Amino acid sequence: MTEARGSAGLSGQAYPPGTPCWVSLMVHGLTATQDFYGALFGWEFRPGPRQLGPYVRALLDGHDVAGIGELPPDRHLPIAWTPYLASTDVDLTAEMVRHCGGTVGVGPLDAADAGRLAVASDPSGAVFGIWQAAVHPGTTVTGVPGTPAWNELFTRDTVGVAKFYESVFGYEEEPLASGDADYVTLRVEGRPVAGIHGVGRALPRDRGAHWLTSFEVADTDEAVVRVTDLGGHLLRPARDTPHGRVATVVDPEGAVFSMVHTDR
């Protein structure tokens, strides 16, 4: 166990436990991936901790936004954006993950002086990270184009997996009040922080249960054109939703993410 650390939020205060505080992507072609996201979101990059191999932090106007790491050539893991959920004690949270039926695949381990992390999966197999901040708080700017906007878990049904996350992180659950949709909003201190979407048999067989990160953009349709011009492709066309205009795309290495323009 290490000394107590908090997860610092956007204002320098602690991210409440369970709040998504970072997103990270592991790829085979680090340079090409930086080129793609740099051109798409205007990110710049600087080196980060190398506990898991080469790693860079993406910056927007000098603010930390996300991380991208390089997989060893012999590691053929799914290429996916992974949300990290804040914890004040990653070792204790990892123990709770195991106790509640999840699996801890990496860590807990220190990421230099930045913080302490673990990578886990819930009982349905969806992968997520746990972050206990020290020097590096996590994402330090939101609400502008190029920043994470929302994280949503796609799974077969919400009941069992929502209980898992509630038990591990203490979320308050808010089921969707209308319609037949199987959807639960996860709240921390009354504030919505993430969602769980039960899609039944519509869950892709080749992906299984998974977290999906949405990034804010200035214009969803223009961003889709940029994605395809840069070598990615469109998975689900842009559509208007109660939360903004959303499109789901795939980067050149196969990482799926959404882009959303919200009227603020």
PDB file of C-alpha atoms in Angstrom:
ATOM      1  CA  MET A   1       0.000   0.000   0.000  1.00  0.00           C
ATOM      2  CA  THR A   2       1.112   3.557  -0.645  1.00  0.00           C
ATOM      3  CA  GLU A   3       0.467   6.799   1.134  1.00  0.00           C
ATOM      4  CA  ALA A   4      -3.008   8.273   0.743  1.00  0.00           C
ATOM      5  CA  ARG A   5      -3.537  10.235  -2.445  1.00  0.00           C
ATOM      6  CA  GLY A   6      -6.533  12.066  -3.776  1.00  0.00           C
ATOM      7  CA  SER A   7      -7.752  12.394  -7.364  1.00  0.00           C
ATOM      8  CA  ALA A   8      -7.549  16.091  -8.120  1.00  0.00           C
ATOM      9  CA  GLY A   9     -10.261  17.524 -10.333  1.00  0.00           C
ATOM     10  CA  LEU A  10     -10.531  20.403 -12.747  1.00  0.00           C
ATOM     11  CA  SER A  11     -10.414  23.077 -10.049  1.00  0.00           C
ATOM     12  CA  GLY A  12      -7.635  21.407  -8.056  1.00  0.00           C
ATOM     13  CA  GLN A  13     -10.172  19.777  -5.749  1.00  0.00           C
ATOM     14  CA  ALA A  14     -10.438  16.011  -5.480  1.00  0.00           C
ATOM     15  CA  TYR A  15     -12.333  14.076  -8.113  1.00  0.00           C
ATOM     16  CA  PRO A  16     -14.994  12.241  -6.102  1.00  0.00           C
ATOM     17  CA  PRO A  17     -14.418   8.461  -6.211  1.00  0.00           C
ATOM     18  CA  GLY A  18     -16.006   6.859  -9.252  1.00  0.00           C
ATOM     19  CA  THR A  19     -15.852   9.976 -11.414  1.00  0.00           C
ATOM     20  CA  PRO A  20     -14.271   9.355 -14.821  1.00  0.00           C
ATOM     21  CA  CYS A  21     -11.048  11.360 -14.585  1.00  0.00           C
ATOM     22  CA  TRP A  22      -8.966  10.171 -17.571  1.00  0.00           C
ATOM     23  CA  VAL A  23      -9.174   8.212 -20.822  1.00  0.00           C
ATOM     24  CA  SER A  24      -6.323   6.219 -22.304  1.00  0.00           C
ATOM     25  CA  LEU A  25      -5.703   4.329 -25.542  1.00  0.00           C
ATOM     26  CA  MET A  26      -3.136   1.585 -26.207  1.00  0.00           C
ATOM     27  CA  VAL A  27      -2.111   1.144 -29.863  1.00  0.00           C
ATOM     28  CA  HIS A  28       0.605  -0.439 -32.010  1.00  0.00           C
ATOM     29  CA  GLY A  29       1.493   2.659 -34.037  1.00  0.00           C
ATOM     30  CA  LEU A  30       2.041   5.459 -31.539  1.00  0.00           C
ATOM     31  CA  THR A  31       3.335   8.050 -34.015  1.00  0.00           C
ATOM     32  CA  ALA A  32       0.569   7.454 -36.565  1.00  0.00           C
ATOM     33  CA  THR A  33      -2.065   7.602 -33.827  1.00  0.00           C
ATOM     34  CA  GLN A  34      -0.693  10.913 -32.563  1.00  0.00           C
ATOM     35  CA  ASP A  35      -0.884  12.250 -36.121  1.00  0.00           C
ATOM     36  CA  PHE A  36      -4.533  11.150 -36.425  1.00  0.00           C
ATOM     37  CA  TYR A  37      -5.791  12.611 -33.150  1.00  0.00           C
ATOM     38  CA  GLY A  38      -3.583  15.676 -33.415  1.00  0.00           C
ATOM     39  CA  ALA A  39      -5.170  16.526 -36.754  1.00  0.00           C
ATOM     40  CA  LEU A  40      -8.683  15.610 -35.590  1.00  0.00           C
ATOM     41  CA  PHE A  41      -8.793  17.305 -32.181  1.00  0.00           C
ATOM     42  CA  GLY A  42      -5.859  19.719 -32.268  1.00  0.00           C
ATOM     43  CA  TRP A  43      -3.980  17.778 -29.597  1.00  0.00           C
ATOM     44  CA  GLU A  44      -0.295  18.223 -28.904  1.00  0.00           C
ATOM     45  CA  PHE A  45       1.731  15.583 -27.070  1.00  0.00           C
ATOM     46  CA  ARG A  46       4.396  15.241 -24.414  1.00  0.00           C
ATOM     47  CA  PRO A  47       5.998  12.132 -22.878  1.00  0.00           C
ATOM     48  CA  GLY A  48       4.295  10.496 -19.903  1.00  0.00           C
ATOM     49  CA  PRO A  49       5.159   7.662 -17.478  1.00  0.00           C
ATOM     50  CA  ARG A  50       6.570   4.542 -19.170  1.00  0.00           C
ATOM     51  CA  GLN A  51       5.600   1.841 -16.654  1.00  0.00           C
ATOM     52  CA  LEU A  52       3.579   0.058 -19.343  1.00  0.00           C
ATOM     53  CA  GLY A  53       5.820   1.085 -22.249  1.00  0.00           C
ATOM     54  CA  PRO A  54       6.055   4.227 -24.421  1.00  0.00           C
ATOM     55  CA  TYR A  55       3.287   6.652 -23.424  1.00  0.00           C
ATOM     56  CA  VAL A  56       2.316  10.227 -24.253  1.00  0.00           C
ATOM     57  CA  ARG A  57      -0.173  12.657 -22.800  1.00  0.00           C
ATOM     58  CA  ALA A  58      -2.410  14.570 -25.170  1.00  0.00           C
ATOM     59  CA  LEU A  59      -2.686  18.286 -24.431  1.00  0.00           C
ATOM     60  CA  LEU A  60      -5.163  20.905 -25.576  1.00  0.00           C
ATOM     61  CA  ASP A  61      -3.930  24.466 -25.092  1.00  0.00           C
ATOM     62  CA  GLY A  62      -1.509  23.127 -22.496  1.00  0.00           C
ATOM     63  CA  HIS A  63      -4.140  21.177 -20.532  1.00  0.00           C
ATOM     64  CA  ASP A  64      -3.951  17.387 -20.097  1.00  0.00           C
ATOM     65  CA  VAL A  65      -6.812  15.692 -21.937  1.00  0.00           C
ATOM     66  CA  ALA A  66      -6.021  12.003 -22.563  1.00  0.00           C
ATOM     67  CA  GLY A  67      -3.234   9.448 -22.859  1.00  0.00           C
ATOM     68  CA  ILE A  68      -1.963   7.204 -25.662  1.00  0.00           C
ATOM     69  CA  GLY A  69       0.421   4.310 -25.113  1.00  0.00           C
ATOM     70  CA  GLU A  70       2.210   1.828 -27.376  1.00  0.00           C
ATOM     71  CA  LEU A  71       1.622  -1.907 -27.128  1.00  0.00           C
ATOM     72  CA  PRO A  72       4.554  -4.308 -27.499  1.00  0.00           C
ATOM     73  CA  PRO A  73       4.642  -5.826 -30.998  1.00  0.00           C
ATOM     74  CA  ASP A  74       3.737  -9.281 -29.638  1.00  0.00           C
ATOM     75  CA  ARG A  75       0.694  -8.086 -27.660  1.00  0.00           C
ATOM     76  CA  HIS A  76      -2.469  -8.343 -29.730  1.00  0.00           C
ATOM     77  CA  LEU A  77      -5.007  -6.783 -27.385  1.00  0.00           C
ATOM     78  CA  PRO A  78      -8.247  -5.035 -28.372  1.00  0.00           C
ATOM     79  CA  ILE A  79      -7.573  -1.417 -29.384  1.00  0.00           C
ATOM     80  CA  ALA A  80     -10.023   0.644 -27.343  1.00  0.00           C
ATOM     81  CA  TRP A  81     -10.355   3.857 -25.395  1.00  0.00           C
ATOM     82  CA  THR A  82     -10.426   3.032 -21.677  1.00  0.00           C
ATOM     83  CA  PRO A  83     -11.973   5.344 -19.061  1.00  0.00           C
ATOM     84  CA  TYR A  84     -10.227   5.639 -15.701  1.00  0.00           C
ATOM     85  CA  LEU A  85     -12.414   6.043 -12.623  1.00  0.00           C
ATOM     86  CA  ALA A  86     -11.128   8.051  -9.673  1.00  0.00           C
ATOM     87  CA  SER A  87     -10.194   6.354  -6.416  1.00  0.00           C
ATOM     88  CA  THR A  88      -8.668   7.559  -3.163  1.00  0.00           C
ATOM     89  CA  ASP A  89      -7.105   4.099  -2.630  1.00  0.00           C
ATOM     90  CA  VAL A  90      -6.530   2.046  -5.774  1.00  0.00           C
ATOM     91  CA  ASP A  91      -5.408  -1.024  -3.807  1.00  0.00           C
ATOM     92  CA  LEU A  92      -8.638  -1.092  -1.820  1.00  0.00           C
ATOM     93  CA  THR A  93     -10.711  -0.475  -4.948  1.00  0.00           C
ATOM     94  CA  ALA A  94      -8.933  -3.352  -6.713  1.00  0.00           C
ATOM     95  CA  GLU A  95      -9.786  -5.611  -3.779  1.00  0.00           C
ATOM     96  CA  MET A  96     -13.434  -4.550  -4.072  1.00  0.00           C
ATOM     97  CA  VAL A  97     -13.394  -5.295  -7.816  1.00  0.00           C
ATOM     98  CA  ARG A  98     -12.278  -8.869  -7.103  1.00  0.00           C
ATOM     99  CA  HIS A  99     -14.714  -9.264  -4.205  1.00  0.00           C
ATOM    100  CA  CYS A 100     -17.624  -8.180  -6.411  1.00  0.00           C
ATOM    101  CA  GLY A 101     -16.837 -10.568  -9.277  1.00  0.00           C
ATOM    102  CA  GLY A 102     -14.566  -8.469 -11.465  1.00  0.00           C
ATOM    103  CA  THR A 103     -10.973  -9.101 -12.526  1.00  0.00           C
ATOM    104  CA  VAL A 104      -7.834  -7.001 -12.071  1.00  0.00           C
ATOM    105  CA  GLY A 105      -5.588  -7.468 -15.089  1.00  0.00           C
ATOM    106  CA  VAL A 106      -2.867  -4.876 -14.448  1.00  0.00           C
ATOM    107  CA  GLY A 107      -1.552  -3.481 -11.145  1.00  0.00           C
ATOM    108  CA  PRO A 108      -2.080  -1.846  -8.844  1.00  0.00           C
ATOM    109  CA  LEU A 109       1.213  -0.143  -9.675  1.00  0.00           C
ATOM    110  CA  ASP A 110       2.789   3.292  -9.480  1.00  0.00           C
ATOM    111  CA  ALA A 111       3.051   5.407 -12.636  1.00  0.00           C
ATOM    112  CA  ALA A 112       6.228   7.220 -11.580  1.00  0.00           C
ATOM    113  CA  ASP A 113       5.173  10.187  -9.430  1.00  0.00           C
ATOM    114  CA  ALA A 114       1.984  10.794 -11.446  1.00  0.00           C
ATOM    115  CA  GLY A 115      -0.224   8.454  -9.429  1.00  0.00           C
ATOM    116  CA  ARG A 116      -1.170   4.822  -8.964  1.00  0.00           C
ATOM    117  CA  LEU A 117      -3.271   2.758 -11.330  1.00  0.00           C
ATOM    118  CA  ALA A 118      -4.947  -0.538 -12.018  1.00  0.00           C
ATOM    119  CA  VAL A 119      -6.735  -1.895 -15.080  1.00  0.00           C
ATOM    120  CA  ALA A 120      -9.724  -4.116 -14.392  1.00  0.00           C
ATOM    121  CA  SER A 121     -12.760  -5.668 -16.022  1.00  0.00           C
ATOM    122  CA  ASP A 122     -16.291  -5.919 -14.682  1.00  0.00           C
ATOM    123  CA  PRO A 123     -18.217  -9.241 -14.515  1.00  0.00           C
ATOM    124  CA  SER A 124     -19.461  -8.725 -18.081  1.00  0.00           C
ATOM    125  CA  GLY A 125     -15.889  -8.347 -19.365  1.00  0.00           C
ATOM    126  CA  ALA A 126     -15.834  -4.581 -19.984  1.00  0.00           C
ATOM    127  CA  VAL A 127     -12.398  -3.074 -19.293  1.00  0.00           C
ATOM    128  CA  PHE A 128     -11.907   0.092 -17.231  1.00  0.00           C
ATOM    129  CA  GLY A 129      -9.084   1.751 -15.346  1.00  0.00           C
ATOM    130  CA  ILE A 130      -8.750   2.953 -11.757  1.00  0.00           C
ATOM    131  CA  TRP A 131      -6.702   6.080 -11.054  1.00  0.00           C
ATOM    132  CA  GLN A 132      -5.378   7.374  -7.732  1.00  0.00           C
ATOM    133  CA  ALA A 133      -3.774  10.727  -8.470  1.00  0.00           C
ATOM    134  CA  ALA A 134      -0.594  12.156  -7.037  1.00  0.00           C
ATOM    135  CA  VAL A 135       1.176  14.744  -9.238  1.00  0.00           C
ATOM    136  CA  HIS A 136      -1.062  14.057 -12.261  1.00  0.00           C
ATOM    137  CA  PRO A 137      -4.740  14.745 -11.506  1.00  0.00           C
ATOM    138  CA  GLY A 138      -6.228  13.475 -14.752  1.00  0.00           C
ATOM    139  CA  THR A 139      -8.137  15.479 -17.341  1.00  0.00           C
ATOM    140  CA  THR A 140      -7.830  19.166 -16.486  1.00  0.00           C
ATOM    141  CA  VAL A 141     -10.179  20.719 -19.042  1.00  0.00           C
ATOM    142  CA  THR A 142     -13.642  19.708 -20.272  1.00  0.00           C
ATOM    143  CA  GLY A 143     -16.557  21.260 -22.111  1.00  0.00           C
ATOM    144  CA  VAL A 144     -14.599  22.417 -25.167  1.00  0.00           C
ATOM    145  CA  PRO A 145     -13.933  20.675 -28.505  1.00  0.00           C
ATOM    146  CA  GLY A 146     -11.305  17.963 -28.212  1.00  0.00           C
ATOM    147  CA  THR A 147     -12.104  16.949 -24.631  1.00  0.00           C
ATOM    148  CA  PRO A 148     -13.881  13.863 -23.227  1.00  0.00           C
ATOM    149  CA  ALA A 149     -17.592  14.562 -22.893  1.00  0.00           C
ATOM    150  CA  TRP A 150     -19.145  11.306 -21.615  1.00  0.00           C
ATOM    151  CA  ASN A 151     -18.408   7.621 -20.964  1.00  0.00           C
ATOM    152  CA  GLU A 152     -21.018   4.935 -21.467  1.00  0.00           C
ATOM    153  CA  LEU A 153     -20.926   1.190 -20.876  1.00  0.00           C
ATOM    154  CA  PHE A 154     -22.620  -1.022 -23.465  1.00  0.00           C
ATOM    155  CA  THR A 155     -23.597  -4.395 -22.039  1.00  0.00           C
ATOM    156  CA  ARG A 156     -26.340  -7.021 -22.401  1.00  0.00           C
ATOM    157  CA  ASP A 157     -28.445  -5.778 -19.505  1.00  0.00           C
ATOM    158  CA  THR A 158     -27.927  -3.215 -16.785  1.00  0.00           C
ATOM    159  CA  VAL A 159     -29.143  -4.983 -13.631  1.00  0.00           C
ATOM    160  CA  GLY A 160     -26.154  -7.088 -12.557  1.00  0.00           C
ATOM    161  CA  VAL A 161     -23.376  -4.876 -13.889  1.00  0.00           C
ATOM    162  CA  ALA A 162     -24.902  -1.711 -12.391  1.00  0.00           C
ATOM    163  CA  LYS A 163     -24.845  -3.427  -8.987  1.00  0.00           C
ATOM    164  CA  PHE A 164     -21.158  -4.181  -9.489  1.00  0.00           C
ATOM    165  CA  TYR A 165     -20.254  -0.543 -10.138  1.00  0.00           C
ATOM    166  CA  GLU A 166     -22.513   0.661  -7.335  1.00  0.00           C
ATOM    167  CA  SER A 167     -20.819  -1.717  -4.881  1.00  0.00           C
ATOM    168  CA  VAL A 168     -17.269  -0.846  -5.973  1.00  0.00           C
ATOM    169  CA  PHE A 169     -17.605   2.926  -6.394  1.00  0.00           C
ATOM    170  CA  GLY A 170     -20.722   3.874  -4.417  1.00  0.00           C
ATOM    171  CA  TYR A 171     -22.677   5.258  -7.373  1.00  0.00           C
ATOM    172  CA  GLU A 172     -26.269   6.365  -7.102  1.00  0.00           C
ATOM    173  CA  GLU A 173     -28.309   4.709  -9.867  1.00  0.00           C
ATOM    174  CA  GLU A 174     -30.983   6.490 -11.897  1.00  0.00           C
ATOM    175  CA  PRO A 175     -32.875   4.154 -14.278  1.00  0.00           C
ATOM    176  CA  LEU A 176     -34.412   5.741 -17.368  1.00  0.00           C
ATOM    177  CA  ALA A 177     -37.918   6.779 -16.381  1.00  0.00           C
ATOM    178  CA  SER A 178     -39.677   6.483 -19.732  1.00  0.00           C
ATOM    179  CA  GLY A 179     -39.834   4.032 -22.614  1.00  0.00           C
ATOM    180  CA  ASP A 180     -38.572   0.489 -22.833  1.00  0.00           C
ATOM    181  CA  ALA A 181     -34.878   1.412 -23.003  1.00  0.00           C
ATOM    182  CA  ASP A 182     -32.617  -0.411 -20.553  1.00  0.00           C
ATOM    183  CA  TYR A 183     -30.483   2.505 -19.358  1.00  0.00           C
ATOM    184  CA  VAL A 184     -29.030   3.547 -16.017  1.00  0.00           C
ATOM    185  CA  THR A 185     -27.307   6.844 -15.290  1.00  0.00           C
ATOM    186  CA  LEU A 186     -24.551   6.644 -12.685  1.00  0.00           C
ATOM    187  CA  ARG A 187     -24.395   9.639 -10.352  1.00  0.00           C
ATOM    188  CA  VAL A 188     -21.789  10.855  -7.880  1.00  0.00           C
ATOM    189  CA  GLU A 189     -22.934  13.384  -5.288  1.00  0.00           C
ATOM    190  CA  GLY A 190     -26.103  13.874  -7.340  1.00  0.00           C
ATOM    191  CA  ARG A 191     -24.235  14.637 -10.570  1.00  0.00           C
ATOM    192  CA  PRO A 192     -24.442  12.349 -13.633  1.00  0.00           C
ATOM    193  CA  VAL A 193     -20.970  11.022 -14.465  1.00  0.00           C
ATOM    194  CA  ALA A 194     -21.500   7.979 -16.728  1.00  0.00           C
ATOM    195  CA  GLY A 195     -24.148   5.688 -18.178  1.00  0.00           C
ATOM    196  CA  ILE A 196     -24.849   1.977 -18.580  1.00  0.00           C
ATOM    197  CA  HIS A 197     -26.782   0.964 -21.689  1.00  0.00           C
ATOM    198  CA  GLY A 198     -28.252  -2.523 -21.842  1.00  0.00           C
ATOM    199  CA  VAL A 199     -28.582  -3.468 -25.512  1.00  0.00           C
ATOM    200  CA  GLY A 200     -29.382  -7.190 -25.210  1.00  0.00           C
ATOM    201  CA  ARG A 201     -28.629  -9.194 -28.344  1.00  0.00           C
ATOM    202  CA  ALA A 202     -27.614  -6.026 -30.182  1.00  0.00           C
ATOM    203  CA  LEU A 203     -24.277  -6.162 -28.335  1.00  0.00           C
ATOM    204  CA  PRO A 204     -21.612  -6.785 -31.018  1.00  0.00           C
ATOM    205  CA  ARG A 205     -20.304 -10.345 -30.760  1.00  0.00           C
ATOM    206  CA  ASP A 206     -16.832  -9.302 -31.845  1.00  0.00           C
ATOM    207  CA  ARG A 207     -16.567  -6.684 -29.095  1.00  0.00           C
ATOM    208  CA  GLY A 208     -18.609  -7.890 -26.156  1.00  0.00           C
ATOM    209  CA  ALA A 209     -19.386  -5.531 -23.286  1.00  0.00           C
ATOM    210  CA  HIS A 210     -17.345  -2.339 -23.595  1.00  0.00           C
ATOM    211  CA  TRP A 211     -17.008   1.260 -22.510  1.00  0.00           C
ATOM    212  CA  LEU A 212     -17.431   3.952 -25.186  1.00  0.00           C
ATOM    213  CA  THR A 213     -15.919   7.423 -24.801  1.00  0.00           C
ATOM    214  CA  SER A 214     -17.482  10.469 -26.475  1.00  0.00           C
ATOM    215  CA  PHE A 215     -15.411  13.540 -27.310  1.00  0.00           C
ATOM    216  CA  GLU A 216     -16.767  17.059 -27.702  1.00  0.00           C
ATOM    217  CA  VAL A 217     -16.486  18.588 -31.192  1.00  0.00           C
ATOM    218  CA  ALA A 218     -17.463  21.947 -32.654  1.00  0.00           C
ATOM    219  CA  ASP A 219     -19.397  20.395 -35.566  1.00  0.00           C
ATOM    220  CA  THR A 220     -20.199  16.674 -35.644  1.00  0.00           C
ATOM    221  CA  ASP A 221     -20.696  16.403 -39.404  1.00  0.00           C
ATOM    222  CA  GLU A 222     -17.461  18.227 -40.199  1.00  0.00           C
ATOM    223  CA  ALA A 223     -15.620  16.053 -37.677  1.00  0.00           C
ATOM    224  CA  VAL A 224     -16.903  12.897 -39.413  1.00  0.00           C
ATOM    225  CA  VAL A 225     -15.472  14.157 -42.707  1.00  0.00           C
ATOM    226  CA  ARG A 226     -12.110  14.775 -41.010  1.00  0.00           C
ATOM    227  CA  VAL A 227     -12.109  11.265 -39.525  1.00  0.00           C
ATOM    228  CA  THR A 228     -12.586   9.659 -42.940  1.00  0.00           C
ATOM    229  CA  ASP A 229     -10.058  11.984 -44.574  1.00  0.00           C
ATOM    230  CA  LEU A 230      -7.518  10.960 -41.921  1.00  0.00           C
ATOM    231  CA  GLY A 231      -7.973   7.232 -42.507  1.00  0.00           C
ATOM    232  CA  GLY A 232     -10.725   6.359 -40.018  1.00  0.00           C
ATOM    233  CA  HIS A 233     -14.243   5.370 -40.937  1.00  0.00           C
ATOM    234  CA  LEU A 234     -17.836   5.985 -39.939  1.00  0.00           C
ATOM    235  CA  LEU A 235     -19.574   3.346 -37.824  1.00  0.00           C
ATOM    236  CA  ARG A 236     -22.855   5.106 -37.038  1.00  0.00           C
ATOM    237  CA  PRO A 237     -23.915   8.248 -38.910  1.00  0.00           C
ATOM    238  CA  ALA A 238     -24.447  11.583 -37.197  1.00  0.00           C
ATOM    239  CA  ARG A 239     -27.833  11.846 -35.528  1.00  0.00           C
ATOM    240  CA  ASP A 240     -29.618  14.290 -33.276  1.00  0.00           C
ATOM    241  CA  THR A 241     -30.210  13.154 -29.687  1.00  0.00           C
ATOM    242  CA  PRO A 242     -31.461  14.888 -26.535  1.00  0.00           C
ATOM    243  CA  HIS A 243     -27.806  15.334 -25.585  1.00  0.00           C
ATOM    244  CA  GLY A 244     -26.557  16.746 -28.884  1.00  0.00           C
ATOM    245  CA  ARG A 245     -25.598  15.606 -32.373  1.00  0.00           C
ATOM    246  CA  VAL A 246     -23.637  12.349 -32.127  1.00  0.00           C
ATOM    247  CA  ALA A 247     -21.671  10.161 -34.535  1.00  0.00           C
ATOM    248  CA  THR A 248     -19.719   6.984 -33.812  1.00  0.00           C
ATOM    249  CA  VAL A 249     -16.469   6.420 -35.684  1.00  0.00           C
ATOM    250  CA  VAL A 250     -13.407   4.169 -35.757  1.00  0.00           C
ATOM    251  CA  ASP A 251      -9.799   5.347 -35.850  1.00  0.00           C
ATOM    252  CA  PRO A 252      -7.238   3.765 -38.237  1.00  0.00           C
ATOM    253  CA  GLU A 253      -6.203   1.151 -35.635  1.00  0.00           C
ATOM    254  CA  GLY A 254      -9.765   0.133 -34.848  1.00  0.00           C
ATOM    255  CA  ALA A 255     -10.543   2.116 -31.678  1.00  0.00           C
ATOM    256  CA  VAL A 256     -14.223   3.044 -31.588  1.00  0.00           C
ATOM    257  CA  PHE A 257     -15.303   6.389 -30.138  1.00  0.00           C
ATOM    258  CA  SER A 258     -18.119   8.883 -30.479  1.00  0.00           C
ATOM    259  CA  MET A 259     -18.106  12.577 -31.222  1.00  0.00           C
ATOM    260  CA  VAL A 260     -20.786  14.908 -29.940  1.00  0.00           C
ATOM    261  CA  HIS A 261     -21.656  18.553 -30.383  1.00  0.00           C
ATOM    262  CA  THR A 262     -23.718  19.816 -27.491  1.00  0.00           C
ATOM    263  CA  ASP A 263     -25.493  23.164 -27.319  1.00  0.00           C
ATOM    264  CA  ARG A 264     -24.296  24.715 -24.098  1.00  0.00           C
TER     265      ARG A 264
END
